[in-house]
Amino acid sequence: MKIMILGSEGYMGWPTSVNQCSQGHEILMIDNNIKKSLMRNHKRKPLVNQKSINARLLYLKKRFKNKVTFSNIDCSNLNKLESVFKKFKPDTVIHYAELPSAPYSMIGSKEGWLTLENNLKSTFNLISCVKKYNKDCHIIKLGTMGEYGTPNIDIEEGWLSVKHNKRIDKFMYPRQGSSLYHTSKIMDTDLLWFYVRLYELRVTDLMQGPVYGIYYSDNDDSKYLPTFSYDDIFGTVLNRFIVQAVVGIPLTIYGTGHQIRGYINLKDSLKCINLAIKNPAKKGQMEIYNQFTEQYSVNQIAKKVRNALSRININVKLQKISNPRIERNKHYYNARNDKMKKLGLHAELLDESTIVEIAEYVMKHKANIDKKFIKPRMKW
Ligand code: USQ
């Protein structure tokens, strides 16, 4: 297959690129490094800097021998995206080219608008290319479980059957984001659904929960791991907690710690991408999967980190701090995630050895950790 990966430099994008090369596909990686430059502007750094794109391309070519190229393209620029799309002619596009941070999107109006503009434009431009040049091309878009919010009823996979005045219809499950980032993802879902309904595009939307981990297969080369963020703006909760534990900072539990989310290991996330590629949405169909494997509250995650790291003699302290976000502290949460399992997903569980494995990686790079950027500074 010919696969285009938009946002190939990110935490998900690079491991996906390696993984898709390992499946023998021809790959075009696309990124304009916007996240890296925003991180630099805010003085945040990943735990380890990635090797240059040229070094990584060489690694992919040597290891897998298949055709792989990279283009530094801003997907929010339609002309540029069109020119690479019509030349490469992808069978599948995996779309990660979106700003992924809820705290970043809530810093102020400029950051909020940049998130909305970047995410909507890249999605819209991708749709335009597919509609104009190849309506059969399968779009796999990374959505987020956070689009659903925390409703007081079970969360279905994408769709909800509604009975009203004795009639029944199926609608997209109600969305209610709790940041402008999450709202941008709701808006692009709506754009995709519009084009699926009107022009019979083929779209898979993967509603992913917070991802954790650093390894993406059982034989990763340690020099080519993804960028791992632990700071207050770009890091996600479990990765952050492990870094905090390693440097002896009490784990920053926001609010009561009763917020529940659906979590997924990076390795499983890649398995889901492969399942989505092998089971493409049909013409005129929007397939929606809830992409998480286990539900935990923040308190449960913190306790898991404490128990696991006691095995390697790290004494972890927990601390409840005032929640910098506006989100429900105590709420019902029960989300379905049957569809990926039905396609054959066997999940990695968040057990102690998984947490220890990530902590051991973090310990190797402990000297790089900047403690200044651990406590949350963005409030909304
Ligand atoms: N949290 C803490 N302490 C921390 C960091 C976070 O208690 O130090 C809490 C948050 O308040 C929240 C939960 O942990 O209740 C998850 O926060 P997060 O920062 O791990 O995740 P979030 O901001 O929702 O966003 C991340 C990714 C985003 C992805 C999303 C999936 O950055 O790209 O879409 O996870 S989901 O959360 O399901 O929307």
Short mmCIF file of C-alpha atoms and ligand atoms in Angstrom, two decimals:
data_model
loop_
_atom_site.label_atom_id
_atom_site.label_comp_id
_atom_site.label_asym_id
_atom_site.label_seq_id
_atom_site.Cartn_x
_atom_site.Cartn_y
_atom_site.Cartn_z
CA MET A 1 0.00 0.00 0.00
CA LYS A 2 0.95 3.63 -0.35
CA ILE A 3 0.44 5.31 3.01
CA MET A 4 0.75 8.99 3.80
CA ILE A 5 1.34 9.87 7.45
CA LEU A 6 0.45 13.47 8.30
CA GLY A 7 2.15 14.63 11.49
CA SER A 8 4.89 12.01 11.20
CA GLU A 9 7.27 13.68 13.67
CA GLY A 10 5.09 13.39 16.77
CA TYR A 11 4.75 10.97 19.67
CA MET A 12 2.35 8.90 17.56
CA GLY A 13 3.63 9.85 14.10
CA TRP A 14 7.19 8.53 14.31
CA PRO A 15 6.31 5.10 15.81
CA THR A 16 3.52 4.78 13.24
CA SER A 17 6.01 5.53 10.46
CA VAL A 18 8.39 2.83 11.70
CA ASN A 19 5.56 0.38 12.18
CA GLN A 20 4.08 0.98 8.71
CA CYS A 21 7.52 0.58 7.12
CA SER A 22 7.85 -2.73 8.94
CA GLN A 23 4.61 -3.87 7.25
CA GLY A 24 6.25 -3.32 3.85
CA HIS A 25 4.20 -0.30 2.76
CA GLU A 26 5.52 2.63 0.75
CA ILE A 27 5.48 5.61 3.10
CA LEU A 28 5.34 9.36 2.68
CA MET A 29 5.93 11.11 6.00
CA ILE A 30 4.71 14.71 6.29
CA ASP A 31 5.30 17.25 9.05
CA ASN A 32 6.13 20.94 9.40
CA ASN A 33 7.47 20.62 12.97
CA ILE A 34 4.94 23.10 14.34
CA LYS A 35 4.68 21.29 17.69
CA LYS A 36 8.45 21.30 18.11
CA SER A 37 8.55 25.03 17.44
CA LEU A 38 5.69 25.74 19.88
CA MET A 39 7.52 23.70 22.50
CA ARG A 40 10.67 25.71 21.87
CA ASN A 41 8.72 28.99 22.16
CA HIS A 42 7.44 27.87 25.56
CA LYS A 43 10.88 26.54 26.57
CA ARG A 44 9.54 22.99 26.93
CA LYS A 45 11.73 20.11 25.76
CA PRO A 46 11.06 16.41 25.28
CA LEU A 47 12.97 14.07 27.59
CA VAL A 48 15.31 13.16 24.72
CA ASN A 49 15.76 15.05 21.46
CA GLN A 50 14.93 13.07 18.36
CA LYS A 51 17.67 12.33 15.86
CA SER A 52 17.48 14.42 12.69
CA ILE A 53 14.93 13.41 10.08
CA ASN A 54 17.76 12.49 7.67
CA ALA A 55 19.29 10.11 10.21
CA ARG A 56 15.91 8.55 10.84
CA LEU A 57 15.12 8.16 7.14
CA LEU A 58 18.45 6.42 6.66
CA TYR A 59 17.63 4.11 9.57
CA LEU A 60 14.23 3.22 8.04
CA LYS A 61 15.72 2.59 4.60
CA LYS A 62 18.49 0.38 5.96
CA ARG A 63 16.26 -1.56 8.30
CA PHE A 64 13.24 -2.15 6.07
CA LYS A 65 14.53 -1.59 2.51
CA ASN A 66 11.19 -0.12 1.37
CA LYS A 67 10.51 3.25 -0.17
CA VAL A 68 10.12 5.99 2.41
CA THR A 69 10.28 9.75 1.93
CA PHE A 70 9.66 12.83 4.05
CA SER A 71 8.19 16.17 3.05
CA ASN A 72 8.28 19.26 5.24
CA ILE A 73 4.77 20.46 4.38
CA ASP A 74 2.30 22.50 6.36
CA CYS A 75 -0.99 20.60 5.94
CA SER A 76 -2.90 23.79 6.60
CA ASN A 77 -1.56 25.03 3.23
CA LEU A 78 -3.92 23.55 0.61
CA ASN A 79 -1.70 24.09 -2.44
CA LYS A 80 1.26 22.38 -0.83
CA LEU A 81 -0.76 19.43 0.46
CA GLU A 82 -2.45 19.02 -2.94
CA SER A 83 0.84 18.93 -4.76
CA VAL A 84 2.22 16.05 -2.66
CA PHE A 85 -1.13 14.22 -2.52
CA LYS A 86 -1.64 14.08 -6.28
CA LYS A 87 1.95 13.03 -6.87
CA PHE A 88 2.10 10.30 -4.21
CA LYS A 89 -1.47 8.96 -4.76
CA PRO A 90 -1.97 7.37 -1.31
CA ASP A 91 -4.31 4.44 -0.70
CA THR A 92 -4.57 5.40 2.97
CA VAL A 93 -3.83 8.62 4.86
CA ILE A 94 -3.22 8.53 8.61
CA HIS A 95 -4.01 11.99 9.91
CA TYR A 96 -2.17 13.13 13.06
CA ALA A 97 -1.39 16.63 11.79
CA GLU A 98 -3.15 18.41 14.63
CA LEU A 99 -2.02 20.31 17.68
CA PRO A 100 -2.64 17.79 20.48
CA SER A 101 -2.53 19.75 23.72
CA ALA A 102 -5.54 20.80 25.79
CA PRO A 103 -3.47 23.09 28.08
CA TYR A 104 -1.78 24.77 25.09
CA SER A 105 -5.16 25.52 23.50
CA MET A 106 -6.31 27.24 26.70
CA ILE A 107 -3.33 29.58 27.24
CA GLY A 108 -5.08 32.48 25.53
CA SER A 109 -7.02 33.53 22.45
CA LYS A 110 -3.98 33.32 20.16
CA GLU A 111 -3.17 29.76 21.17
CA GLY A 112 -6.85 28.76 21.13
CA TRP A 113 -7.32 30.09 17.61
CA LEU A 114 -4.07 28.56 16.36
CA THR A 115 -5.27 25.17 17.61
CA LEU A 116 -8.68 25.55 15.97
CA GLU A 117 -7.23 26.97 12.75
CA ASN A 118 -4.43 24.43 12.39
CA ASN A 119 -6.59 21.42 13.19
CA LEU A 120 -9.58 22.41 11.09
CA LYS A 121 -7.53 23.58 8.11
CA SER A 122 -5.41 20.43 7.96
CA THR A 123 -8.50 18.23 8.20
CA PHE A 124 -10.38 20.31 5.63
CA ASN A 125 -7.42 20.32 3.23
CA LEU A 126 -6.99 16.57 3.50
CA ILE A 127 -10.70 16.07 2.78
CA SER A 128 -10.43 18.40 -0.22
CA CYS A 129 -7.52 16.40 -1.66
CA VAL A 130 -9.32 13.09 -1.19
CA LYS A 131 -12.54 14.42 -2.72
CA LYS A 132 -10.74 15.94 -5.70
CA TYR A 133 -8.15 13.27 -6.51
CA ASN A 134 -9.25 9.91 -5.11
CA LYS A 135 -12.51 9.37 -3.25
CA ASP A 136 -11.50 5.77 -2.58
CA CYS A 137 -8.58 6.83 -0.40
CA HIS A 138 -9.19 5.73 3.19
CA ILE A 139 -8.79 8.53 5.77
CA ILE A 140 -7.82 7.39 9.26
CA LYS A 141 -8.20 10.34 11.59
CA LEU A 142 -7.01 10.34 15.17
CA GLY A 143 -9.92 11.54 17.27
CA THR A 144 -10.07 11.63 21.04
CA MET A 145 -12.24 10.12 23.78
CA GLY A 146 -12.33 13.64 25.23
CA GLU A 147 -14.77 14.63 22.47
CA TYR A 148 -17.48 12.78 24.40
CA GLY A 149 -16.68 14.55 27.68
CA THR A 150 -18.02 12.87 30.80
CA PRO A 151 -21.76 12.30 30.24
CA ASN A 152 -23.95 10.71 32.90
CA ILE A 153 -24.80 7.80 30.58
CA ASP A 154 -22.70 5.05 28.97
CA ILE A 155 -20.47 6.21 26.11
CA GLU A 156 -21.18 4.22 22.95
CA GLU A 157 -18.75 3.81 20.06
CA GLY A 158 -19.47 6.86 17.99
CA TRP A 159 -23.21 6.55 17.49
CA LEU A 160 -26.32 6.71 19.64
CA SER A 161 -29.75 5.39 18.84
CA VAL A 162 -32.39 7.89 19.94
CA LYS A 163 -36.10 7.16 20.38
CA HIS A 164 -38.21 10.29 20.23
CA ASN A 165 -42.00 10.49 19.96
CA LYS A 166 -42.15 6.79 19.02
CA ARG A 167 -39.62 7.13 16.20
CA ILE A 168 -36.01 5.95 16.25
CA ASP A 169 -32.92 7.28 14.47
CA LYS A 170 -29.17 6.94 14.88
CA PHE A 171 -27.07 10.05 15.50
CA MET A 172 -23.48 10.81 16.22
CA TYR A 173 -23.04 10.40 19.98
CA PRO A 174 -23.25 13.88 21.64
CA ARG A 175 -19.92 15.65 21.90
CA GLN A 176 -18.93 18.10 24.64
CA GLY A 177 -15.25 19.00 24.84
CA SER A 178 -13.60 20.50 27.91
CA SER A 179 -10.87 22.49 26.09
CA LEU A 180 -10.52 24.25 22.75
CA TYR A 181 -8.24 21.42 21.65
CA HIS A 182 -11.00 18.87 22.30
CA THR A 183 -13.51 21.20 20.63
CA SER A 184 -11.29 21.41 17.51
CA LYS A 185 -11.44 17.62 17.33
CA ILE A 186 -15.23 17.69 17.59
CA MET A 187 -15.39 20.21 14.76
CA ASP A 188 -13.16 18.18 12.48
CA THR A 189 -15.19 15.05 13.20
CA ASP A 190 -18.24 16.99 12.07
CA LEU A 191 -16.46 18.11 8.88
CA LEU A 192 -15.53 14.55 8.05
CA TRP A 193 -19.05 13.28 8.70
CA PHE A 194 -20.45 16.01 6.43
CA TYR A 195 -18.21 14.86 3.57
CA VAL A 196 -18.92 11.18 4.21
CA ARG A 197 -22.69 11.87 4.01
CA LEU A 198 -22.55 14.07 0.94
CA TYR A 199 -19.68 12.66 -1.09
CA GLU A 200 -19.33 9.07 0.12
CA LEU A 201 -15.77 9.36 1.40
CA ARG A 202 -14.32 6.51 3.49
CA VAL A 203 -13.35 7.61 6.98
CA THR A 204 -12.25 5.88 10.18
CA ASP A 205 -12.23 7.99 13.34
CA LEU A 206 -10.18 6.60 16.22
CA MET A 207 -11.39 8.06 19.52
CA GLN A 208 -8.22 7.61 21.52
CA GLY A 209 -7.74 8.09 25.26
CA PRO A 210 -4.48 9.34 26.86
CA VAL A 211 -1.57 7.25 25.54
CA TYR A 212 1.36 6.12 27.67
CA GLY A 213 4.70 4.47 27.10
CA ILE A 214 7.88 4.87 25.13
CA TYR A 215 8.28 1.50 23.42
CA TYR A 216 6.21 0.69 20.37
CA SER A 217 7.24 -2.85 19.55
CA ASP A 218 9.16 -5.71 21.13
CA ASN A 219 12.37 -4.94 19.24
CA ASP A 220 12.71 -1.16 19.19
CA ASP A 221 16.10 0.38 18.57
CA SER A 222 16.65 2.56 21.65
CA LYS A 223 18.15 5.31 19.50
CA TYR A 224 14.91 5.70 17.54
CA LEU A 225 12.22 6.00 20.18
CA PRO A 226 9.46 8.64 19.98
CA THR A 227 9.62 12.06 21.61
CA PHE A 228 8.43 11.75 25.21
CA SER A 229 6.94 14.88 26.82
CA TYR A 230 6.53 15.22 30.55
CA ASP A 231 5.96 18.95 30.96
CA ASP A 232 2.76 20.67 32.04
CA ILE A 233 1.67 21.63 28.53
CA PHE A 234 2.55 18.74 26.25
CA GLY A 235 2.91 15.74 28.60
CA THR A 236 0.05 13.33 29.34
CA VAL A 237 -0.77 12.19 32.82
CA LEU A 238 0.82 8.75 33.21
CA ASN A 239 4.06 9.68 31.45
CA ARG A 240 4.19 12.81 33.63
CA PHE A 241 3.63 10.86 36.84
CA ILE A 242 6.47 8.46 36.05
CA VAL A 243 8.87 11.36 35.43
CA GLN A 244 7.73 13.08 38.64
CA ALA A 245 8.32 9.85 40.57
CA VAL A 246 11.82 9.49 39.14
CA VAL A 247 12.83 13.04 40.16
CA GLY A 248 11.15 12.80 43.57
CA ILE A 249 8.36 15.32 43.01
CA PRO A 250 5.00 14.30 44.57
CA LEU A 251 2.63 13.24 41.79
CA THR A 252 0.50 16.19 40.68
CA ILE A 253 -3.04 14.86 41.09
CA TYR A 254 -5.38 17.59 39.81
CA GLY A 255 -8.39 18.24 42.03
CA THR A 256 -9.90 15.22 43.76
CA GLY A 257 -8.28 12.77 41.34
CA HIS A 258 -11.63 11.15 40.62
CA GLN A 259 -11.51 12.10 36.92
CA ILE A 260 -11.78 8.87 34.92
CA ARG A 261 -10.37 8.39 31.42
CA GLY A 262 -9.76 5.44 29.09
CA TYR A 263 -6.01 4.75 28.71
CA ILE A 264 -4.00 2.95 26.05
CA ASN A 265 -0.41 1.75 25.69
CA LEU A 266 1.47 3.16 22.67
CA LYS A 267 2.01 -0.43 21.43
CA ASP A 268 -1.75 -1.03 21.40
CA SER A 269 -2.38 2.25 19.69
CA LEU A 270 -0.22 1.06 16.78
CA LYS A 271 -2.01 -2.29 16.72
CA CYS A 272 -5.30 -0.35 16.38
CA ILE A 273 -3.94 1.67 13.46
CA ASN A 274 -3.05 -1.59 11.71
CA LEU A 275 -6.49 -3.03 12.38
CA ALA A 276 -8.06 0.15 10.98
CA ILE A 277 -5.91 -0.12 7.82
CA LYS A 278 -6.81 -3.78 7.33
CA ASN A 279 -10.53 -3.15 7.94
CA PRO A 280 -11.18 0.07 6.03
CA ALA A 281 -14.42 1.99 6.23
CA LYS A 282 -16.64 1.33 3.23
CA LYS A 283 -17.65 4.00 0.72
CA GLY A 284 -19.97 6.48 2.41
CA GLN A 285 -19.21 5.08 5.84
CA MET A 286 -17.73 6.71 8.91
CA GLU A 287 -16.36 3.96 11.18
CA ILE A 288 -15.82 5.14 14.74
CA TYR A 289 -13.80 3.16 17.29
CA ASN A 290 -13.23 3.97 20.94
CA GLN A 291 -9.49 3.43 21.16
CA PHE A 292 -8.60 2.73 24.77
CA THR A 293 -8.07 -0.49 26.66
CA GLU A 294 -8.59 0.26 30.38
CA GLN A 295 -10.46 2.89 32.40
CA TYR A 296 -8.84 4.44 35.47
CA SER A 297 -9.26 7.45 37.69
CA VAL A 298 -6.28 9.76 38.18
CA ASN A 299 -6.03 8.44 41.78
CA GLN A 300 -5.83 4.86 40.53
CA ILE A 301 -3.11 5.80 38.03
CA ALA A 302 -1.12 7.54 40.78
CA LYS A 303 -1.40 4.53 43.10
CA LYS A 304 -0.36 2.18 40.33
CA VAL A 305 2.78 4.27 39.77
CA ARG A 306 3.52 4.31 43.52
CA ASN A 307 3.09 0.54 43.91
CA ALA A 308 5.04 -0.34 40.78
CA LEU A 309 7.99 1.89 41.56
CA SER A 310 8.30 0.64 45.13
CA ARG A 311 9.58 -2.54 43.40
CA ILE A 312 12.65 -0.61 42.29
CA ASN A 313 12.99 1.25 45.60
CA ILE A 314 11.53 4.54 44.45
CA ASN A 315 9.48 6.07 47.20
CA VAL A 316 6.61 7.88 45.46
CA LYS A 317 4.55 10.57 47.17
CA LEU A 318 1.12 11.69 45.97
CA GLN A 319 -0.18 15.25 46.24
CA LYS A 320 -3.62 16.61 45.45
CA ILE A 321 -3.34 20.10 44.02
CA SER A 322 -6.01 22.56 42.98
CA ASN A 323 -7.27 21.53 39.53
CA PRO A 324 -5.94 23.98 36.90
CA ARG A 325 -8.64 22.77 34.47
CA ILE A 326 -12.39 23.14 34.37
CA GLU A 327 -13.52 19.54 34.34
CA ARG A 328 -15.91 17.41 36.36
CA ASN A 329 -14.11 16.07 39.39
CA LYS A 330 -16.61 13.38 40.25
CA HIS A 331 -18.58 11.79 37.47
CA TYR A 332 -19.97 8.62 35.97
CA TYR A 333 -17.80 7.05 33.28
CA ASN A 334 -18.47 3.88 31.37
CA ALA A 335 -17.27 3.80 27.78
CA ARG A 336 -17.56 0.90 25.36
CA ASN A 337 -14.50 -0.37 23.53
CA ASP A 338 -15.68 -3.60 21.91
CA LYS A 339 -15.04 -2.93 18.25
CA MET A 340 -11.23 -3.12 18.22
CA LYS A 341 -11.38 -6.26 20.38
CA LYS A 342 -13.72 -7.81 17.82
CA LEU A 343 -11.17 -7.06 15.11
CA GLY A 344 -8.55 -8.92 17.17
CA LEU A 345 -6.90 -6.41 19.50
CA HIS A 346 -5.14 -8.16 22.41
CA ALA A 347 -4.32 -5.39 24.84
CA GLU A 348 -1.20 -4.86 26.92
CA LEU A 349 -2.32 -4.29 30.51
CA LEU A 350 -1.09 -1.44 32.62
CA ASP A 351 0.76 -3.70 35.04
CA GLU A 352 3.68 -2.98 37.34
CA SER A 353 6.31 -4.24 34.93
CA THR A 354 5.08 -1.88 32.20
CA ILE A 355 5.38 1.09 34.57
CA VAL A 356 8.83 -0.04 35.74
CA GLU A 357 9.98 -0.43 32.13
CA ILE A 358 9.00 3.18 31.33
CA ALA A 359 10.57 4.41 34.59
CA GLU A 360 13.85 2.67 33.73
CA TYR A 361 13.94 4.53 30.43
CA VAL A 362 13.23 7.82 32.22
CA MET A 363 15.96 7.09 34.81
CA LYS A 364 18.54 6.75 32.02
CA HIS A 365 17.74 10.31 30.96
CA LYS A 366 17.07 11.76 34.38
CA ALA A 367 19.68 14.47 33.88
CA ASN A 368 17.56 15.98 31.07
CA ILE A 369 14.48 16.53 33.22
CA ASP A 370 13.68 20.19 33.76
CA LYS A 371 11.84 20.36 37.09
CA LYS A 372 10.65 23.91 36.37
CA PHE A 373 8.06 22.67 33.91
CA ILE A 374 6.37 19.97 35.93
CA LYS A 375 3.89 21.88 38.10
CA PRO A 376 0.95 23.12 35.99
CA ARG A 377 1.18 26.77 34.97
CA MET A 378 -1.81 26.98 32.61
CA LYS A 379 -5.14 27.51 34.28
CA TRP A 380 -8.58 27.83 32.75
N1 USQ B 1 -4.09 15.17 35.17
C1 USQ B 1 -3.65 15.20 36.49
N2 USQ B 1 -2.35 15.56 36.73
C2 USQ B 1 -1.48 15.87 35.74
C3 USQ B 1 -1.92 15.83 34.39
C4 USQ B 1 -3.24 15.48 34.16
O1 USQ B 1 -4.40 14.92 37.42
O2 USQ B 1 -0.32 16.18 36.05
C5 USQ B 1 -5.48 14.77 34.88
C6 USQ B 1 -6.26 15.79 34.08
O3 USQ B 1 -6.87 16.74 34.92
C7 USQ B 1 -7.26 14.90 33.34
C8 USQ B 1 -6.52 13.58 33.15
O4 USQ B 1 -5.42 13.61 34.07
O5 USQ B 1 -8.39 14.67 34.13
C9 USQ B 1 -5.97 13.36 31.74
O6 USQ B 1 -5.15 14.48 31.41
P1 USQ B 1 -4.03 14.38 30.27
O7 USQ B 1 -3.23 15.63 30.32
O8 USQ B 1 -3.31 13.09 30.33
O9 USQ B 1 -4.95 14.29 28.96
P2 USQ B 1 -5.70 15.39 28.10
O10 USQ B 1 -5.34 16.79 28.41
O11 USQ B 1 -7.16 15.05 28.12
O12 USQ B 1 -5.15 15.11 26.63
C10 USQ B 1 -4.39 13.96 26.27
C11 USQ B 1 -3.65 14.26 24.98
C12 USQ B 1 -4.64 14.51 23.87
C13 USQ B 1 -5.60 13.32 23.77
C14 USQ B 1 -6.29 13.09 25.11
C15 USQ B 1 -7.18 11.90 25.15
O13 USQ B 1 -2.79 15.38 25.14
O14 USQ B 1 -3.95 14.72 22.64
O15 USQ B 1 -6.57 13.58 22.78
O16 USQ B 1 -5.26 12.87 26.11
S1 USQ B 1 -8.58 12.17 26.19
O17 USQ B 1 -8.09 12.58 27.52
O18 USQ B 1 -9.34 10.96 26.26
O19 USQ B 1 -9.33 13.27 25.60
#
